[in-house]
Amino acid sequence: MSNNVMVLCEHVGKRVTDSTYELIGKARELAGAFGGQVEVALFGPADLAEQLGGADVVVNVDDPSLAEYVPECYERALMHVLGEREPRLLLLANATIGLDLGAAISVSWQAPLAAYCVGLAAEGDTLVATCQILGGKIMAEVETEGTKAVATVVGGAFPTEPGQGSGSPEVVTVSVPDLGSVRMSLTQTFEAQGGDVDITSVDMLVSVGRGIGSQDNLETVEELATSLGVPLSASRPVIDSGWLPKSRQVGKSGLKVKPRAYLAFGISGAPEHLEGMRSAELIIACNTDEQAPIFEIAHYGTTVDLFDLVPAIVERVQG
Amino acid sequence: MRIVVPMKAVPDLVEEIELTSDGSGIDREYLKFVLNEWDDQALEEALLVKEAGDAEVIAVGLDSDPDIEQALYAALAKGADKAVKLTGAGEAPDTHARAEMLAGWLGDQGADLVITGVQSPDDLDGQLPPALGARMGLPHVSVVTSIEAGADAGTVRVRQEFSGGRSTELSVTLPAVVGLQAARQSPRYAPISRIRQMMQAGGIEEAPLSPASGTSGLRVRRMYAPESTGHAEMLTGSPDEVAAKIVELLSARGLVKG
Ligand SMILES: Cc1cc2nc3c(=O)[nH]c(=O)nc-3n(C[C@H](O)[C@H](O)[C@H](O)COP(=O)(O)OP(=O)(O)OC[C@H]3O[C@@H](n4cnc5c(N)ncnc54)[C@H](O)[C@@H]3O)c2cc1C
């Protein structure tokens, strides 16, 4: 067992993701407190180690079966690396890979898992995690028992800068046992589809959530968007219902937007939504539930019913 | 093909969430419980797989979950072939305990595919699908948005989604566990009359679980509502007054011609 903190590197198209830097930054702090080093597990070509200057050690597994993300290949490789390196703590981003592997690693590696972390601290030997649950309505402060743990971390919870050091980490190469027996294979990759408008490059967005109730009701907010001359964006359930195209989705599995103003109607403010819009310059939220988490990050809020408020704004704007 | 859909009842997030007086957990007594929305998506995808070919869909729930019968009857009304309430689950089991108990029961069920929600709002110790996959030693894939018959017998094609709208298609050998994000279409609606019929027919079977022996290894120190450091400034008044303030905020930034 070591006191090291390990981060699983995520990369897309030869670029290490921001969420990886967020984890490395936090790992630096925690490894300092535990008296260990920051290790980054890098699957795929070793040349990406150049982008991992924030690590002390890069543990590289360069196997053809790891060139793209295939859940079972990654899981086996990660279990192998954990067995070899025995870190104190494994950090995963709470995105697809973390949702895929976190709890499986917890079961197989026999280490507790704290999910949806927005805070992590070392108190002596104890790891204390602050987790955001129940759609962001409740925070849970938990201790992990034992001498190893896994944490999955919400995107944007920690800054990227502390993880973007310019050191030259030692690269340790690990080979994994045969991955030929895995029971899944990648057959196709689909890039994100572009839409009619690019919601990431506009000044203002009118954004709508499940509170709109039905597709027919969309007309109300559409009218507002038109009168303001801005596009309509939405939370995931509106997209999943097929009411608006995927290119209009804001959030974790949609797009990250940073407009000068973001007007949210009938959106609760689940962590996955906030991930995509929290850095908008001005956030105005309309939600009839005064406890809705969206009000924690909005600059202005109102509990007026959206069906009363939206027409009133339209009337003013059209003057 | 035999598909099992484990379902969970979770606190309704529309309601106010109360904490126990010692702050160590949520007070379940007066909470309204509803079916985890991602389990509803999982059931829908299972029914779509059934409709596309030859499959049997079995919805299962744990007796620890308040009002789980409601979800099981609704599943039957929507077209599940069988609904099973698993008994002896104890009080509010966490994900690790659920995975252990479900794996025990699933052991001799001969399921080809286990489809369940990608996450639930209260799974503090992690998500069920990977925990179950690891417990059962089965391949598992999460954040899935479609499941279809594979090119080879005994396989399925699943679509896995990533941030920013990228996705991949994987061919997965059965038996397997899938964590569903969103079904190919919105979950169907079961008319109340049909749910009532199912209740009258009393079609839920029961089966005992072996209690879980392991723990998640998490110790909750406290739970609390997020501290309102950056709470929004609330705009009050009539809809018209609030609208006026919003337009003012926008025109001050030159975003509308005031
Ligand atoms: C892996 C993963 C990725 C995800 N990615 C995304 C993502 O990219 N983007 C995303 O948005 N979500 C994403 N989600 C889903 C997310 O967890 C939430 O389920 C979703 O954001 C909820 O959308 P909502 O706020 O519109 O709906 P709800 O949470 O149902 O909220 C609706 C709100 O409307 C309010 N309301 C109802 N009626 C009215 C009215 N008349 N006037 C005003 N307010 C009203 C209610 O009070 C409620 O707060 C993801 C989930 C997972 C598991």
PDB file of N, CA and C in Angstrom, chain A residues 135-190:
ATOM      1  N   GLY A 135     -30.196  15.216  -6.755  1.00  0.00           N
ATOM      2  CA  GLY A 135     -30.313  16.263  -7.765  1.00  0.00           C
ATOM      3  C   GLY A 135     -29.717  17.590  -7.325  1.00  0.00           C
ATOM      4  N   GLY A 136     -28.771  17.538  -6.379  1.00  0.00           N
ATOM      5  CA  GLY A 136     -28.127  18.769  -5.912  1.00  0.00           C
ATOM      6  C   GLY A 136     -28.829  19.387  -4.721  1.00  0.00           C
ATOM      7  N   LYS A 137     -29.884  18.737  -4.215  1.00  0.00           N
ATOM      8  CA  LYS A 137     -30.621  19.321  -3.093  1.00  0.00           C
ATOM      9  C   LYS A 137     -29.966  19.050  -1.739  1.00  0.00           C
ATOM     10  N   ILE A 138     -29.153  17.999  -1.653  1.00  0.00           N
ATOM     11  CA  ILE A 138     -28.535  17.611  -0.380  1.00  0.00           C
ATOM     12  C   ILE A 138     -27.046  17.346  -0.574  1.00  0.00           C
ATOM     13  N   MET A 139     -26.251  17.789   0.424  1.00  0.00           N
ATOM     14  CA  MET A 139     -24.831  17.478   0.450  1.00  0.00           C
ATOM     15  C   MET A 139     -24.606  16.430   1.534  1.00  0.00           C
ATOM     16  N   ALA A 140     -23.748  15.464   1.261  1.00  0.00           N
ATOM     17  CA  ALA A 140     -23.417  14.448   2.257  1.00  0.00           C
ATOM     18  C   ALA A 140     -21.920  14.495   2.501  1.00  0.00           C
ATOM     19  N   GLU A 141     -21.552  14.630   3.782  1.00  0.00           N
ATOM     20  CA  GLU A 141     -20.138  14.599   4.132  1.00  0.00           C
ATOM     21  C   GLU A 141     -19.833  13.199   4.652  1.00  0.00           C
ATOM     22  N   VAL A 142     -18.928  12.494   3.985  1.00  0.00           N
ATOM     23  CA  VAL A 142     -18.666  11.102   4.344  1.00  0.00           C
ATOM     24  C   VAL A 142     -17.179  10.847   4.573  1.00  0.00           C
ATOM     25  N   GLU A 143     -16.897   9.856   5.436  1.00  0.00           N
ATOM     26  CA  GLU A 143     -15.530   9.363   5.602  1.00  0.00           C
ATOM     27  C   GLU A 143     -15.445   8.022   4.909  1.00  0.00           C
ATOM     28  N   THR A 144     -14.308   7.721   4.324  1.00  0.00           N
ATOM     29  CA  THR A 144     -14.155   6.389   3.754  1.00  0.00           C
ATOM     30  C   THR A 144     -13.335   5.552   4.733  1.00  0.00           C
ATOM     31  N   GLU A 145     -13.808   4.343   4.984  1.00  0.00           N
ATOM     32  CA  GLU A 145     -13.120   3.446   5.911  1.00  0.00           C
ATOM     33  C   GLU A 145     -11.963   2.758   5.203  1.00  0.00           C
ATOM     34  N   GLY A 146     -10.977   2.359   5.992  1.00  0.00           N
ATOM     35  CA  GLY A 146      -9.891   1.550   5.431  1.00  0.00           C
ATOM     36  C   GLY A 146      -8.787   2.399   4.834  1.00  0.00           C
ATOM     37  N   THR A 147      -7.879   1.727   4.133  1.00  0.00           N
ATOM     38  CA  THR A 147      -6.655   2.386   3.676  1.00  0.00           C
ATOM     39  C   THR A 147      -6.643   2.622   2.172  1.00  0.00           C
ATOM     40  N   LYS A 148      -7.764   2.395   1.514  1.00  0.00           N
ATOM     41  CA  LYS A 148      -7.846   2.755   0.097  1.00  0.00           C
ATOM     42  C   LYS A 148      -9.270   3.177  -0.233  1.00  0.00           C
ATOM     43  N   ALA A 149      -9.415   3.975  -1.276  1.00  0.00           N
ATOM     44  CA  ALA A 149     -10.739   4.485  -1.619  1.00  0.00           C
ATOM     45  C   ALA A 149     -10.775   4.902  -3.083  1.00  0.00           C
ATOM     46  N   VAL A 150     -12.003   5.021  -3.584  1.00  0.00           N
ATOM     47  CA  VAL A 150     -12.243   5.532  -4.932  1.00  0.00           C
ATOM     48  C   VAL A 150     -13.182   6.716  -4.789  1.00  0.00           C
ATOM     49  N   ALA A 151     -12.943   7.772  -5.558  1.00  0.00           N
ATOM     50  CA  ALA A 151     -13.887   8.889  -5.563  1.00  0.00           C
ATOM     51  C   ALA A 151     -14.186   9.272  -7.000  1.00  0.00           C
ATOM     52  N   THR A 152     -15.465   9.480  -7.301  1.00  0.00           N
ATOM     53  CA  THR A 152     -15.825  10.008  -8.617  1.00  0.00           C
ATOM     54  C   THR A 152     -16.226  11.465  -8.417  1.00  0.00           C
ATOM     55  N   VAL A 153     -15.635  12.326  -9.230  1.00  0.00           N
ATOM     56  CA  VAL A 153     -15.689  13.762  -8.982  1.00  0.00           C
ATOM     57  C   VAL A 153     -16.514  14.482 -10.052  1.00  0.00           C
ATOM     58  N   VAL A 154     -17.427  15.321  -9.586  1.00  0.00           N
ATOM     59  CA  VAL A 154     -18.300  16.080 -10.484  1.00  0.00           C
ATOM     60  C   VAL A 154     -17.472  17.079 -11.304  1.00  0.00           C
ATOM     61  N   GLY A 155     -17.731  17.150 -12.598  1.00  0.00           N
ATOM     62  CA  GLY A 155     -17.005  18.060 -13.483  1.00  0.00           C
ATOM     63  C   GLY A 155     -17.146  19.504 -13.032  1.00  0.00           C
ATOM     64  N   GLY A 156     -16.054  20.236 -13.031  1.00  0.00           N
ATOM     65  CA  GLY A 156     -16.096  21.646 -12.665  1.00  0.00           C
ATOM     66  C   GLY A 156     -16.022  21.891 -11.166  1.00  0.00           C
ATOM     67  N   ALA A 157     -15.933  20.815 -10.360  1.00  0.00           N
ATOM     68  CA  ALA A 157     -15.886  20.996  -8.900  1.00  0.00           C
ATOM     69  C   ALA A 157     -14.553  21.608  -8.459  1.00  0.00           C
ATOM     70  N   PHE A 158     -13.470  21.323  -9.182  1.00  0.00           N
ATOM     71  CA  PHE A 158     -12.153  21.837  -8.828  1.00  0.00           C
ATOM     72  C   PHE A 158     -11.562  22.578 -10.024  1.00  0.00           C
ATOM     73  N   PRO A 159     -10.681  23.541  -9.760  1.00  0.00           N
ATOM     74  CA  PRO A 159     -10.072  24.274 -10.885  1.00  0.00           C
ATOM     75  C   PRO A 159      -9.086  23.408 -11.674  1.00  0.00           C
ATOM     76  N   THR A 160      -8.861  23.758 -12.927  1.00  0.00           N
ATOM     77  CA  THR A 160      -7.932  22.981 -13.768  1.00  0.00           C
ATOM     78  C   THR A 160      -6.470  23.409 -13.553  1.00  0.00           C
ATOM     79  N   GLU A 161      -6.252  24.709 -13.263  1.00  0.00           N
ATOM     80  CA  GLU A 161      -4.881  25.248 -13.264  1.00  0.00           C
ATOM     81  C   GLU A 161      -3.908  24.455 -12.385  1.00  0.00           C
ATOM     82  N   PRO A 162      -4.292  24.126 -11.120  1.00  0.00           N
ATOM     83  CA  PRO A 162      -3.306  23.425 -10.276  1.00  0.00           C
ATOM     84  C   PRO A 162      -2.872  22.074 -10.847  1.00  0.00           C
ATOM     85  N   GLY A 163      -3.623  21.563 -11.800  1.00  0.00           N
ATOM     86  CA  GLY A 163      -3.267  20.264 -12.374  1.00  0.00           C
ATOM     87  C   GLY A 163      -2.465  20.363 -13.653  1.00  0.00           C
ATOM     88  N   GLN A 164      -2.240  21.610 -14.097  1.00  0.00           N
ATOM     89  CA  GLN A 164      -1.561  21.782 -15.390  1.00  0.00           C
ATOM     90  C   GLN A 164      -0.093  22.143 -15.242  1.00  0.00           C
ATOM     91  N   GLY A 165       0.574  21.491 -14.300  1.00  0.00           N
ATOM     92  CA  GLY A 165       1.984  21.793 -14.053  1.00  0.00           C
ATOM     93  C   GLY A 165       2.856  21.509 -15.273  1.00  0.00           C
ATOM     94  N   SER A 166       4.103  22.001 -15.211  1.00  0.00           N
ATOM     95  CA  SER A 166       4.986  21.819 -16.369  1.00  0.00           C
ATOM     96  C   SER A 166       6.183  20.944 -16.028  1.00  0.00           C
ATOM     97  N   GLY A 167       6.003  20.069 -15.048  1.00  0.00           N
ATOM     98  CA  GLY A 167       7.093  19.167 -14.685  1.00  0.00           C
ATOM     99  C   GLY A 167       7.294  18.098 -15.744  1.00  0.00           C
ATOM    100  N   SER A 168       8.314  17.262 -15.557  1.00  0.00           N
ATOM    101  CA  SER A 168       8.443  16.121 -16.461  1.00  0.00           C
ATOM    102  C   SER A 168       8.383  14.847 -15.646  1.00  0.00           C
ATOM    103  N   PRO A 169       7.188  14.300 -15.566  1.00  0.00           N
ATOM    104  CA  PRO A 169       6.983  13.118 -14.749  1.00  0.00           C
ATOM    105  C   PRO A 169       7.753  11.917 -15.261  1.00  0.00           C
ATOM    106  N   GLU A 170       8.104  11.055 -14.334  1.00  0.00           N
ATOM    107  CA  GLU A 170       8.704   9.774 -14.685  1.00  0.00           C
ATOM    108  C   GLU A 170       7.620   8.928 -15.361  1.00  0.00           C
ATOM    109  N   VAL A 171       7.957   8.271 -16.473  1.00  0.00           N
ATOM    110  CA  VAL A 171       6.963   7.416 -17.130  1.00  0.00           C
ATOM    111  C   VAL A 171       7.296   5.950 -16.843  1.00  0.00           C
ATOM    112  N   VAL A 172       6.371   5.281 -16.203  1.00  0.00           N
ATOM    113  CA  VAL A 172       6.538   3.861 -15.885  1.00  0.00           C
ATOM    114  C   VAL A 172       5.644   3.075 -16.833  1.00  0.00           C
ATOM    115  N   THR A 173       6.207   2.114 -17.518  1.00  0.00           N
ATOM    116  CA  THR A 173       5.403   1.337 -18.460  1.00  0.00           C
ATOM    117  C   THR A 173       4.975   0.026 -17.816  1.00  0.00           C
ATOM    118  N   VAL A 174       3.690  -0.236 -17.913  1.00  0.00           N
ATOM    119  CA  VAL A 174       3.140  -1.466 -17.341  1.00  0.00           C
ATOM    120  C   VAL A 174       2.486  -2.225 -18.488  1.00  0.00           C
ATOM    121  N   SER A 175       2.725  -3.527 -18.541  1.00  0.00           N
ATOM    122  CA  SER A 175       2.005  -4.266 -19.579  1.00  0.00           C
ATOM    123  C   SER A 175       0.895  -5.058 -18.906  1.00  0.00           C
ATOM    124  N   VAL A 176      -0.225  -5.155 -19.609  1.00  0.00           N
ATOM    125  CA  VAL A 176      -1.362  -5.851 -19.016  1.00  0.00           C
ATOM    126  C   VAL A 176      -1.459  -7.258 -19.580  1.00  0.00           C
ATOM    127  N   PRO A 177      -1.994  -8.133 -18.765  1.00  0.00           N
ATOM    128  CA  PRO A 177      -2.216  -9.484 -19.251  1.00  0.00           C
ATOM    129  C   PRO A 177      -3.163  -9.444 -20.444  1.00  0.00           C
ATOM    130  N   ASP A 178      -3.182 -10.469 -21.203  1.00  0.00           N
ATOM    131  CA  ASP A 178      -3.972 -10.569 -22.431  1.00  0.00           C
ATOM    132  C   ASP A 178      -5.391 -10.030 -22.284  1.00  0.00           C
ATOM    133  N   LEU A 179      -5.729  -9.081 -23.135  1.00  0.00           N
ATOM    134  CA  LEU A 179      -7.081  -8.540 -23.119  1.00  0.00           C
ATOM    135  C   LEU A 179      -7.937  -9.172 -24.223  1.00  0.00           C
ATOM    136  N   GLY A 180      -7.424 -10.249 -24.792  1.00  0.00           N
ATOM    137  CA  GLY A 180      -8.114 -10.897 -25.902  1.00  0.00           C
ATOM    138  C   GLY A 180      -9.444 -11.523 -25.506  1.00  0.00           C
ATOM    139  N   SER A 181      -9.590 -11.820 -24.226  1.00  0.00           N
ATOM    140  CA  SER A 181     -10.805 -12.528 -23.808  1.00  0.00           C
ATOM    141  C   SER A 181     -11.949 -11.603 -23.404  1.00  0.00           C
ATOM    142  N   VAL A 182     -11.796 -10.303 -23.653  1.00  0.00           N
ATOM    143  CA  VAL A 182     -12.879  -9.400 -23.261  1.00  0.00           C
ATOM    144  C   VAL A 182     -14.133  -9.704 -24.064  1.00  0.00           C
ATOM    145  N   ARG A 183     -15.270  -9.380 -23.449  1.00  0.00           N
ATOM    146  CA  ARG A 183     -16.548  -9.780 -24.028  1.00  0.00           C
ATOM    147  C   ARG A 183     -17.268  -8.624 -24.716  1.00  0.00           C
ATOM    148  N   MET A 184     -16.486  -7.612 -25.138  1.00  0.00           N
ATOM    149  CA  MET A 184     -17.110  -6.515 -25.898  1.00  0.00           C
ATOM    150  C   MET A 184     -16.092  -5.896 -26.832  1.00  0.00           C
ATOM    151  N   SER A 185     -16.579  -5.280 -27.894  1.00  0.00           N
ATOM    152  CA  SER A 185     -15.668  -4.611 -28.827  1.00  0.00           C
ATOM    153  C   SER A 185     -16.335  -3.361 -29.386  1.00  0.00           C
ATOM    154  N   LEU A 186     -15.479  -2.416 -29.749  1.00  0.00           N
ATOM    155  CA  LEU A 186     -15.976  -1.165 -30.320  1.00  0.00           C
ATOM    156  C   LEU A 186     -16.270  -1.383 -31.800  1.00  0.00           C
ATOM    157  N   THR A 187     -17.471  -1.020 -32.235  1.00  0.00           N
ATOM    158  CA  THR A 187     -17.798  -1.228 -33.647  1.00  0.00           C
ATOM    159  C   THR A 187     -17.939   0.079 -34.430  1.00  0.00           C
ATOM    160  N   GLN A 188     -18.253   1.173 -33.737  1.00  0.00           N
ATOM    161  CA  GLN A 188     -18.436   2.449 -34.444  1.00  0.00           C
ATOM    162  C   GLN A 188     -18.236   3.620 -33.495  1.00  0.00           C
ATOM    163  N   THR A 189     -17.818   4.742 -34.059  1.00  0.00           N
ATOM    164  CA  THR A 189     -17.703   5.968 -33.277  1.00  0.00           C
ATOM    165  C   THR A 189     -18.512   7.060 -33.964  1.00  0.00           C
ATOM    166  N   PHE A 190     -19.277   7.792 -33.204  1.00  0.00           N
ATOM    167  CA  PHE A 190     -20.092   8.867 -33.774  1.00  0.00           C
ATOM    168  C   PHE A 190     -19.647  10.192 -33.172  1.00  0.00           C
TER     169      PHE A 190
END
